[in-house]
PDB file of C-alpha atoms in Angstrom:
ATOM      1  CA  SER P   1     234.656 142.801 -22.518  1.00 31.00           C
ATOM      2  CA  LYS P   2     231.283 144.875 -22.220  1.00 34.00           C
ATOM      3  CA  GLU P   3     228.515 144.505 -24.647  1.00 36.00           C
ATOM      4  CA  SER P   4     225.729 147.072 -25.606  1.00 36.00           C
ATOM      5  CA  ALA P   5     222.501 146.681 -26.624  1.00 36.00           C
ATOM      6  CA  SER P   6     222.326 147.048 -29.813  1.00 38.00           C
ATOM      7  CA  THR P   7     224.434 146.673 -32.270  1.00 40.00           C
ATOM      8  CA  ASP P   8     222.197 147.508 -35.514  1.00 44.00           C
ATOM      9  CA  GLY P   9     224.536 150.562 -37.664  1.00 48.00           C
ATOM     10  CA  ASN P  10     226.255 151.989 -40.260  1.00 60.00           C
ATOM     11  CA  ASP P  11     229.649 153.497 -40.099  1.00 66.00           C
ATOM     12  CA  TYR P  12     230.709 154.805 -43.571  1.00 75.00           C
ATOM     13  CA  LEU P  13     233.980 156.379 -44.680  1.00 79.00           C
ATOM     14  CA  ALA P  14     234.908 157.638 -48.215  1.00 87.00           C
ATOM     15  CA  GLU P  15     238.229 159.279 -49.337  1.00 85.00           C
ATOM     16  CA  VAL P  16     240.004 160.949 -51.822  1.00 88.00           C
ATOM     17  CA  GLU P  17     243.853 161.597 -51.605  1.00 86.00           C
ATOM     18  CA  HIS P  18     246.067 163.350 -53.991  1.00 89.00           C
ATOM     19  CA  GLN P  19     249.806 163.161 -53.706  1.00 87.00           C
ATOM     20  CA  THR P  20     252.901 164.843 -55.374  1.00 89.00           C
ATOM     21  CA  ALA P  21     256.559 165.311 -54.565  1.00 88.00           C
ATOM     22  CA  ASN P  22     256.497 167.369 -51.956  1.00 93.00           C
ATOM     23  CA  SER P  23     252.707 167.119 -50.650  1.00 93.00           C
ATOM     24  CA  ASN P  24     249.571 165.321 -49.728  1.00 92.00           C
ATOM     25  CA  SER P  25     246.185 166.005 -49.399  1.00 93.00           C
ATOM     26  CA  LYS P  26     243.476 164.579 -48.326  1.00 93.00           C
ATOM     27  CA  LEU P  27     239.387 164.831 -48.579  1.00 94.00           C
ATOM     28  CA  TYR P  28     237.222 162.697 -46.379  1.00 93.00           C
ATOM     29  CA  LEU P  29     233.666 161.824 -45.245  1.00 92.00           C
ATOM     30  CA  GLN P  30     232.618 159.347 -42.172  1.00 88.00           C
ATOM     31  CA  ASP P  31     229.682 158.823 -41.289  1.00 86.00           C
ATOM     32  CA  ASN P  32     229.341 156.272 -37.723  1.00 74.00           C
ATOM     33  CA  ASP P  33     225.695 155.474 -36.292  1.00 63.00           C
ATOM     34  CA  SER P  34     224.630 155.938 -32.837  1.00 49.00           C
ATOM     35  CA  GLN P  35     224.617 152.274 -32.827  1.00 43.00           C
ATOM     36  CA  PHE P  36     227.308 151.217 -34.519  1.00 35.00           C
ATOM     37  CA  GLY P  37     229.950 149.024 -33.178  1.00 37.00           C
ATOM     38  CA  LEU P  38     230.399 147.493 -29.761  1.00 36.00           C
ATOM     39  CA  GLY P  39     230.978 150.235 -27.859  1.00 39.00           C
ATOM     40  CA  GLN P  40     235.135 150.336 -29.484  1.00 38.00           C
ATOM     41  CA  ILE P  41     233.624 153.473 -31.142  1.00 39.00           C
ATOM     42  CA  ASN P  42     234.912 156.829 -29.416  1.00 46.00           C
ATOM     43  CA  ALA P  43     232.099 158.224 -27.526  1.00 44.00           C
ATOM     44  CA  SER P  44     233.307 161.616 -29.514  1.00 48.00           C
ATOM     45  CA  GLU P  45     232.510 160.122 -33.061  1.00 51.00           C
ATOM     46  CA  SER P  46     229.513 157.576 -32.205  1.00 53.00           C
ATOM     47  CA  GLY P  47     226.497 159.297 -34.054  1.00 73.00           C
ATOM     48  CA  MET P  48     228.337 161.690 -35.779  1.00 82.00           C
ATOM     49  CA  ARG P  49     228.646 162.582 -39.620  1.00 90.00           C
ATOM     50  CA  LYS P  50     232.337 164.600 -40.220  1.00 92.00           C
ATOM     51  CA  ARG P  51     233.971 165.901 -43.429  1.00 94.00           C
ATOM     52  CA  GLY P  52     236.917 167.814 -43.956  1.00 96.00           C
ATOM     53  CA  VAL P  53     240.416 167.916 -45.627  1.00 97.00           C
ATOM     54  CA  GLU P  54     243.915 167.053 -44.401  1.00 96.00           C
ATOM     55  CA  THR P  55     247.584 168.286 -46.137  1.00 96.00           C
ATOM     56  CA  SER P  56     251.171 167.897 -45.447  1.00 97.00           C
ATOM     57  CA  VAL P  57     253.374 170.053 -47.570  1.00 97.00           C
ATOM     58  CA  ARG P  58     257.878 169.567 -48.013  1.00 96.00           C
ATOM     59  CA  ALA P  59     258.337 173.163 -47.822  1.00 94.00           C
ATOM     60  CA  THR P  60     262.434 172.100 -47.576  1.00 95.00           C
ATOM     61  CA  ASP P  61     264.526 169.362 -46.632  1.00 93.00           C
ATOM     62  CA  GLU P  62     264.508 170.601 -42.968  1.00 96.00           C
ATOM     63  CA  ILE P  63     260.739 172.758 -42.593  1.00 97.00           C
ATOM     64  CA  ASN P  64     257.204 170.541 -42.698  1.00 97.00           C
ATOM     65  CA  ILE P  65     253.771 172.126 -42.530  1.00 97.00           C
ATOM     66  CA  LYS P  66     250.816 169.810 -41.659  1.00 97.00           C
ATOM     67  CA  GLY P  67     246.739 171.379 -41.723  1.00 97.00           C
ATOM     68  CA  GLN P  68     243.452 170.183 -41.352  1.00 97.00           C
ATOM     69  CA  ALA P  69     239.692 171.545 -41.059  1.00 98.00           C
ATOM     70  CA  TYR P  70     236.591 169.341 -40.880  1.00 97.00           C
ATOM     71  CA  ARG P  71     233.217 170.018 -38.898  1.00 96.00           C
ATOM     72  CA  GLN P  72     231.146 167.235 -37.196  1.00 93.00           C
ATOM     73  CA  GLU P  73     227.640 166.727 -36.775  1.00 93.00           C
ATOM     74  CA  ASN P  74     225.615 164.951 -34.676  1.00 89.00           C
ATOM     75  CA  SER P  75     222.793 163.473 -35.927  1.00 81.00           C
ATOM     76  CA  ALA P  76     220.991 162.853 -32.777  1.00 82.00           C
ATOM     77  CA  THR P  77     221.671 166.231 -30.978  1.00 86.00           C
ATOM     78  CA  HIS P  78     222.433 168.399 -33.791  1.00 86.00           C
ATOM     79  CA  ALA P  79     225.181 169.698 -31.988  1.00 91.00           C
ATOM     80  CA  THR P  80     228.054 170.869 -34.004  1.00 94.00           C
ATOM     81  CA  ARG P  81     232.046 171.339 -33.792  1.00 94.00           C
ATOM     82  CA  ASP P  82     234.447 173.168 -36.542  1.00 96.00           C
ATOM     83  CA  LEU P  83     238.271 172.864 -36.139  1.00 97.00           C
ATOM     84  CA  GLY P  84     241.241 174.474 -38.164  1.00 97.00           C
ATOM     85  CA  GLU P  85     244.581 173.956 -37.647  1.00 97.00           C
ATOM     86  CA  ALA P  86     248.240 174.798 -38.787  1.00 98.00           C
ATOM     87  CA  GLN P  87     251.591 173.623 -37.474  1.00 98.00           C
ATOM     88  CA  GLY P  88     255.233 173.564 -38.522  1.00 98.00           C
ATOM     89  CA  GLU P  89     257.652 171.584 -38.224  1.00 98.00           C
ATOM     90  CA  ILE P  90     261.893 172.144 -38.294  1.00 98.00           C
ATOM     91  CA  LYS P  91     264.490 169.937 -38.466  1.00 97.00           C
ATOM     92  CA  LEU P  92     267.310 170.293 -36.535  1.00 96.00           C
ATOM     93  CA  GLY P  93     270.233 167.700 -36.716  1.00 95.00           C
ATOM     94  CA  ASP P  94     268.188 164.949 -34.586  1.00 96.00           C
ATOM     95  CA  THR P  95     265.329 167.117 -33.222  1.00 97.00           C
ATOM     96  CA  ARG P  96     262.718 168.502 -33.891  1.00 97.00           C
ATOM     97  CA  LEU P  97     260.595 171.593 -33.281  1.00 98.00           C
ATOM     98  CA  ARG P  98     256.995 172.108 -34.120  1.00 98.00           C
ATOM     99  CA  ALA P  99     254.667 174.672 -33.166  1.00 98.00           C
ATOM    100  CA  GLY P 100     251.290 175.866 -34.880  1.00 98.00           C
ATOM    101  CA  LEU P 101     248.024 177.356 -34.144  1.00 97.00           C
ATOM    102  CA  ARG P 102     244.205 175.774 -33.735  1.00 97.00           C
ATOM    103  CA  ASP P 103     240.697 176.784 -33.448  1.00 96.00           C
ATOM    104  CA  VAL P 104     237.837 174.679 -32.079  1.00 95.00           C
ATOM    105  CA  GLN P 105     234.052 176.298 -32.159  1.00 94.00           C
ATOM    106  CA  ASP P 106     231.551 174.015 -30.550  1.00 93.00           C
ATOM    107  CA  GLN P 107     228.239 174.313 -30.125  1.00 91.00           C
ATOM    108  CA  ARG P 108     226.122 172.459 -27.888  1.00 86.00           C
ATOM    109  CA  GLY P 109     222.835 171.111 -28.742  1.00 82.00           C
ATOM    110  CA  ASP P 110     221.055 173.487 -26.267  1.00 83.00           C
ATOM    111  CA  GLY P 111     222.741 176.338 -28.216  1.00 81.00           C
ATOM    112  CA  SER P 112     225.084 177.060 -25.618  1.00 87.00           C
ATOM    113  CA  GLU P 113     228.796 177.502 -27.245  1.00 89.00           C
ATOM    114  CA  GLN P 114     232.386 176.246 -26.487  1.00 88.00           C
ATOM    115  CA  GLN P 115     235.463 177.495 -28.083  1.00 89.00           C
ATOM    116  CA  SER P 116     239.086 176.970 -27.820  1.00 90.00           C
ATOM    117  CA  GLN P 117     241.728 178.768 -29.078  1.00 94.00           C
ATOM    118  CA  GLN P 118     245.155 176.842 -29.212  1.00 95.00           C
ATOM    119  CA  LEU P 119     249.002 177.246 -28.794  1.00 97.00           C
ATOM    120  CA  THR P 120     250.463 173.856 -29.622  1.00 97.00           C
ATOM    121  CA  THR P 121     253.848 173.232 -29.423  1.00 98.00           C
ATOM    122  CA  GLY P 122     256.358 170.141 -29.550  1.00 98.00           C
ATOM    123  CA  ILE P 123     260.099 168.744 -29.369  1.00 98.00           C
ATOM    124  CA  SER P 124     261.702 165.350 -30.783  1.00 98.00           C
ATOM    125  CA  GLN P 125     264.902 164.599 -29.981  1.00 98.00           C
ATOM    126  CA  TYR P 126     266.374 161.231 -31.815  1.00 97.00           C
ATOM    127  CA  LEU P 127     269.081 158.969 -29.785  1.00 96.00           C
ATOM    128  CA  PHE P 128     271.509 155.974 -30.380  1.00 94.00           C
ATOM    129  CA  ASN P 129     271.397 156.559 -34.054  1.00 92.00           C
ATOM    130  CA  ASP P 130     267.694 156.686 -34.346  1.00 92.00           C
ATOM    131  CA  LYS P 131     267.045 153.980 -31.893  1.00 94.00           C
ATOM    132  CA  LEU P 132     265.721 155.987 -29.504  1.00 96.00           C
ATOM    133  CA  THR P 133     262.753 158.730 -29.420  1.00 97.00           C
ATOM    134  CA  LEU P 134     261.947 161.105 -26.765  1.00 98.00           C
ATOM    135  CA  ARG P 135     259.193 163.617 -27.232  1.00 97.00           C
ATOM    136  CA  ALA P 136     256.923 166.367 -25.479  1.00 98.00           C
ATOM    137  CA  ASP P 137     253.951 168.280 -26.377  1.00 98.00           C
ATOM    138  CA  ARG P 138     252.414 171.488 -25.079  1.00 97.00           C
ATOM    139  CA  GLU P 139     248.903 172.604 -25.655  1.00 95.00           C
ATOM    140  CA  PHE P 140     247.633 175.822 -24.493  1.00 92.00           C
ATOM    141  CA  ASN P 141     244.639 177.486 -24.163  1.00 92.00           C
ATOM    142  CA  LEU P 142     244.960 181.528 -25.531  1.00 92.00           C
ATOM    143  CA  ASN P 143     241.465 182.465 -24.371  1.00 85.00           C
ATOM    144  CA  SER P 144     240.217 182.379 -20.710  1.00 77.00           C
ATOM    145  CA  GLY P 145     237.460 180.000 -19.647  1.00 73.00           C
ATOM    146  CA  ASN P 146     234.510 178.212 -21.781  1.00 75.00           C
ATOM    147  CA  ASP P 147     237.299 175.906 -23.091  1.00 79.00           C
ATOM    148  CA  SER P 148     236.004 172.658 -25.559  1.00 86.00           C
ATOM    149  CA  ILE P 149     235.784 170.119 -23.405  1.00 84.00           C
ATOM    150  CA  ASP P 150     237.729 167.943 -25.609  1.00 87.00           C
ATOM    151  CA  PHE P 151     240.690 170.527 -26.251  1.00 90.00           C
ATOM    152  CA  PRO P 152     242.133 171.317 -22.379  1.00 89.00           C
ATOM    153  CA  TYR P 153     245.047 172.501 -21.552  1.00 91.00           C
ATOM    154  CA  LYS P 154     247.172 168.868 -22.361  1.00 94.00           C
ATOM    155  CA  THR P 155     250.585 167.668 -22.020  1.00 97.00           C
ATOM    156  CA  ARG P 156     251.937 164.982 -23.775  1.00 97.00           C
ATOM    157  CA  LEU P 157     255.197 163.112 -22.938  1.00 97.00           C
ATOM    158  CA  GLY P 158     256.495 159.798 -24.637  1.00 97.00           C
ATOM    159  CA  ALA P 159     259.169 157.678 -25.905  1.00 97.00           C
ATOM    160  CA  ASP P 160     259.676 154.980 -28.389  1.00 96.00           C
ATOM    161  CA  TYR P 161     262.737 152.127 -28.338  1.00 96.00           C
ATOM    162  CA  ARG P 162     263.082 150.095 -31.701  1.00 93.00           C
ATOM    163  CA  ILE P 163     263.549 146.745 -30.529  1.00 91.00           C
ATOM    164  CA  THR P 164     264.648 145.830 -34.107  1.00 88.00           C
ATOM    165  CA  ASP P 165     263.787 148.331 -37.486  1.00 85.00           C
ATOM    166  CA  ASN P 166     260.432 146.390 -37.591  1.00 88.00           C
ATOM    167  CA  ALA P 167     259.214 146.657 -34.102  1.00 90.00           C
ATOM    168  CA  PRO P 168     259.110 149.564 -31.773  1.00 92.00           C
ATOM    169  CA  LEU P 169     258.343 149.249 -28.207  1.00 95.00           C
ATOM    170  CA  PHE P 170     256.410 152.917 -27.079  1.00 95.00           C
ATOM    171  CA  ALA P 171     255.325 154.177 -23.905  1.00 97.00           C
ATOM    172  CA  ALA P 172     253.342 157.672 -23.438  1.00 97.00           C
ATOM    173  CA  GLN P 173     251.737 159.577 -20.560  1.00 96.00           C
ATOM    174  CA  GLU P 174     249.150 162.504 -20.769  1.00 96.00           C
ATOM    175  CA  ILE P 175     247.536 165.049 -18.756  1.00 95.00           C
ATOM    176  CA  SER P 176     244.563 167.216 -19.337  1.00 92.00           C
ATOM    177  CA  ASN P 177     243.529 169.639 -16.934  1.00 87.00           C
ATOM    178  CA  SER P 178     240.215 171.806 -17.784  1.00 82.00           C
ATOM    179  CA  GLU P 179     237.421 172.995 -15.812  1.00 79.00           C
ATOM    180  CA  ILE P 180     235.350 170.314 -15.789  1.00 80.00           C
ATOM    181  CA  ARG P 181     237.614 166.961 -15.235  1.00 82.00           C
ATOM    182  CA  ASP P 182     241.318 166.407 -15.369  1.00 90.00           C
ATOM    183  CA  THR P 183     242.457 163.303 -16.970  1.00 92.00           C
ATOM    184  CA  ARG P 184     245.816 161.029 -16.677  1.00 94.00           C
ATOM    185  CA  GLN P 185     246.301 158.701 -19.344  1.00 94.00           C
ATOM    186  CA  ARG P 186     249.049 155.957 -19.930  1.00 95.00           C
ATOM    187  CA  ARG P 187     250.029 154.059 -22.721  1.00 95.00           C
ATOM    188  CA  LEU P 188     252.619 151.384 -23.300  1.00 96.00           C
ATOM    189  CA  GLY P 189     252.843 148.970 -26.239  1.00 96.00           C
ATOM    190  CA  ILE P 190     254.417 147.809 -29.135  1.00 95.00           C
ATOM    191  CA  LYS P 191     253.930 148.130 -33.131  1.00 92.00           C
ATOM    192  CA  THR P 192     255.287 145.892 -35.520  1.00 92.00           C
ATOM    193  CA  THR P 193     255.802 146.203 -39.656  1.00 91.00           C
ATOM    194  CA  PRO P 194     255.756 142.062 -39.942  1.00 89.00           C
ATOM    195  CA  TRP P 195     255.588 142.318 -43.597  1.00 89.00           C
ATOM    196  CA  ASN P 196     254.895 144.666 -46.912  1.00 89.00           C
ATOM    197  CA  GLY P 197     251.974 146.476 -46.179  1.00 88.00           C
ATOM    198  CA  GLY P 198     250.974 144.374 -43.129  1.00 92.00           C
ATOM    199  CA  GLU P 199     250.803 147.009 -39.180  1.00 93.00           C
ATOM    200  CA  LEU P 200     250.043 144.983 -35.927  1.00 94.00           C
ATOM    201  CA  TYR P 201     249.597 146.737 -33.256  1.00 92.00           C
ATOM    202  CA  SER P 202     249.135 145.053 -29.224  1.00 94.00           C
ATOM    203  CA  GLY P 203     248.559 148.165 -26.492  1.00 95.00           C
ATOM    204  CA  LEU P 204     247.856 148.961 -23.047  1.00 94.00           C
ATOM    205  CA  THR P 205     246.288 152.098 -21.469  1.00 94.00           C
ATOM    206  CA  GLN P 206     245.579 153.111 -17.990  1.00 93.00           C
ATOM    207  CA  THR P 207     242.899 156.125 -17.523  1.00 93.00           C
ATOM    208  CA  ASN P 208     242.267 158.251 -14.423  1.00 92.00           C
ATOM    209  CA  SER P 209     239.716 161.110 -14.538  1.00 89.00           C
ATOM    210  CA  ALA P 210     238.745 163.546 -11.591  1.00 86.00           C
ATOM    211  CA  ASN P 211     235.489 165.490 -11.663  1.00 81.00           C
ATOM    212  CA  GLY P 212     235.925 167.528  -8.402  1.00 70.00           C
ATOM    213  CA  ASP P 213     235.183 164.972  -5.436  1.00 74.00           C
ATOM    214  CA  GLU P 214     234.556 162.320  -8.167  1.00 82.00           C
ATOM    215  CA  SER P 215     237.224 160.058  -9.698  1.00 83.00           C
ATOM    216  CA  SER P 216     237.141 157.017 -11.957  1.00 88.00           C
ATOM    217  CA  ASP P 217     239.780 154.468 -13.458  1.00 90.00           C
ATOM    218  CA  THR P 218     239.599 151.819 -16.934  1.00 91.00           C
ATOM    219  CA  THR P 219     242.037 150.142 -17.992  1.00 93.00           C
ATOM    220  CA  SER P 220     241.699 148.432 -21.597  1.00 91.00           C
ATOM    221  CA  ALA P 221     243.950 146.326 -23.995  1.00 92.00           C
ATOM    222  CA  ASN P 222     243.856 146.755 -27.491  1.00 90.00           C
ATOM    223  CA  VAL P 223     245.115 144.641 -30.545  1.00 92.00           C
ATOM    224  CA  ALA P 224     244.452 146.017 -33.972  1.00 91.00           C
ATOM    225  CA  ALA P 225     245.601 144.635 -37.568  1.00 92.00           C
ATOM    226  CA  ARG P 226     245.922 146.609 -41.204  1.00 90.00           C
ATOM    227  CA  GLN P 227     246.927 145.881 -44.672  1.00 92.00           C
ATOM    228  CA  LYS P 228     247.019 147.660 -47.185  1.00 87.00           C
ATOM    229  CA  TRP P 229     247.395 146.409 -50.529  1.00 88.00           C
ATOM    230  CA  GLN P 230     248.965 149.096 -53.876  1.00 84.00           C
ATOM    231  CA  LEU P 231     246.675 148.093 -56.627  1.00 82.00           C
ATOM    232  CA  ASN P 232     248.515 150.590 -58.749  1.00 80.00           C
ATOM    233  CA  GLN P 233     249.863 153.533 -58.913  1.00 75.00           C
ATOM    234  CA  ALA P 234     246.657 155.610 -58.104  1.00 70.00           C
ATOM    235  CA  TRP P 235     244.818 153.035 -56.018  1.00 78.00           C
ATOM    236  CA  SER P 236     245.185 151.257 -53.019  1.00 77.00           C
ATOM    237  CA  LEU P 237     243.515 149.265 -50.781  1.00 82.00           C
ATOM    238  CA  ASP P 238     243.221 149.119 -46.934  1.00 82.00           C
ATOM    239  CA  VAL P 239     241.426 146.490 -44.632  1.00 87.00           C
ATOM    240  CA  GLY P 240     241.646 146.374 -40.903  1.00 87.00           C
ATOM    241  CA  ALA P 241     240.539 145.339 -37.461  1.00 88.00           C
ATOM    242  CA  GLU P 242     240.358 146.099 -33.778  1.00 85.00           C
ATOM    243  CA  VAL P 243     239.553 144.682 -30.598  1.00 87.00           C
ATOM    244  CA  VAL P 244     239.156 146.278 -27.416  1.00 86.00           C
ATOM    245  CA  ALA P 245     238.503 143.918 -23.914  1.00 86.00           C
ATOM    246  CA  ARG P 246     237.832 146.031 -20.459  1.00 81.00           C
ATOM    247  CA  PRO P 247     237.429 144.007 -17.626  1.00 70.00           C
ATOM    248  CA  ASP P 248     234.438 143.848 -15.928  1.00 60.00           C
TER     249      ASP P 248
END
């Protein structure tokens, strides 16, 4: 694994969650110092303050609607990102169909701006009494040129296979294409729920990125654990840890 020169820093996360029989909403504020962690923090989140809201509503037994909006601010460069999106899903027997819209506005530290206005679509198919799930999602940019670097044209394909009811094996392929770079990412892993409130994850990720005549390949292994305790009807406590290893 790799180590950074400095590991001093702070990470704060505050959340307020509200639940009803047919909806779930959350307000949050997260602050990551640029020096926090050992390099396992996503580069787009490092040194960022992020505040936003997420909500999901079950309109009927067959229709679900979810949305989110947030603002990110980079403490070092003063770059900002504003994102808003909504997506609806309809259940048709063993099939799920998804469609939504997303708007992303980026203002970089030098004052330049980028924007992605996207149509998101997807389908999931459940087979063999829900033992096997196949997924396909596509994100289309409706505007032409000057897209946000993190929201290009993107295709995701995936499959989940339940070895047992509490241990699904998953495989996923993500393909993205933009004016700056093209990436291919493959993930394989297993998630388990060995006891009430406990989650374990182990996986392998391989990424290929191409920028003109230059390309790079990276491989990483992830192991993560999470435990949730429901203290009472109003309060719950979550504790988690993750280790990321990359070969030199």
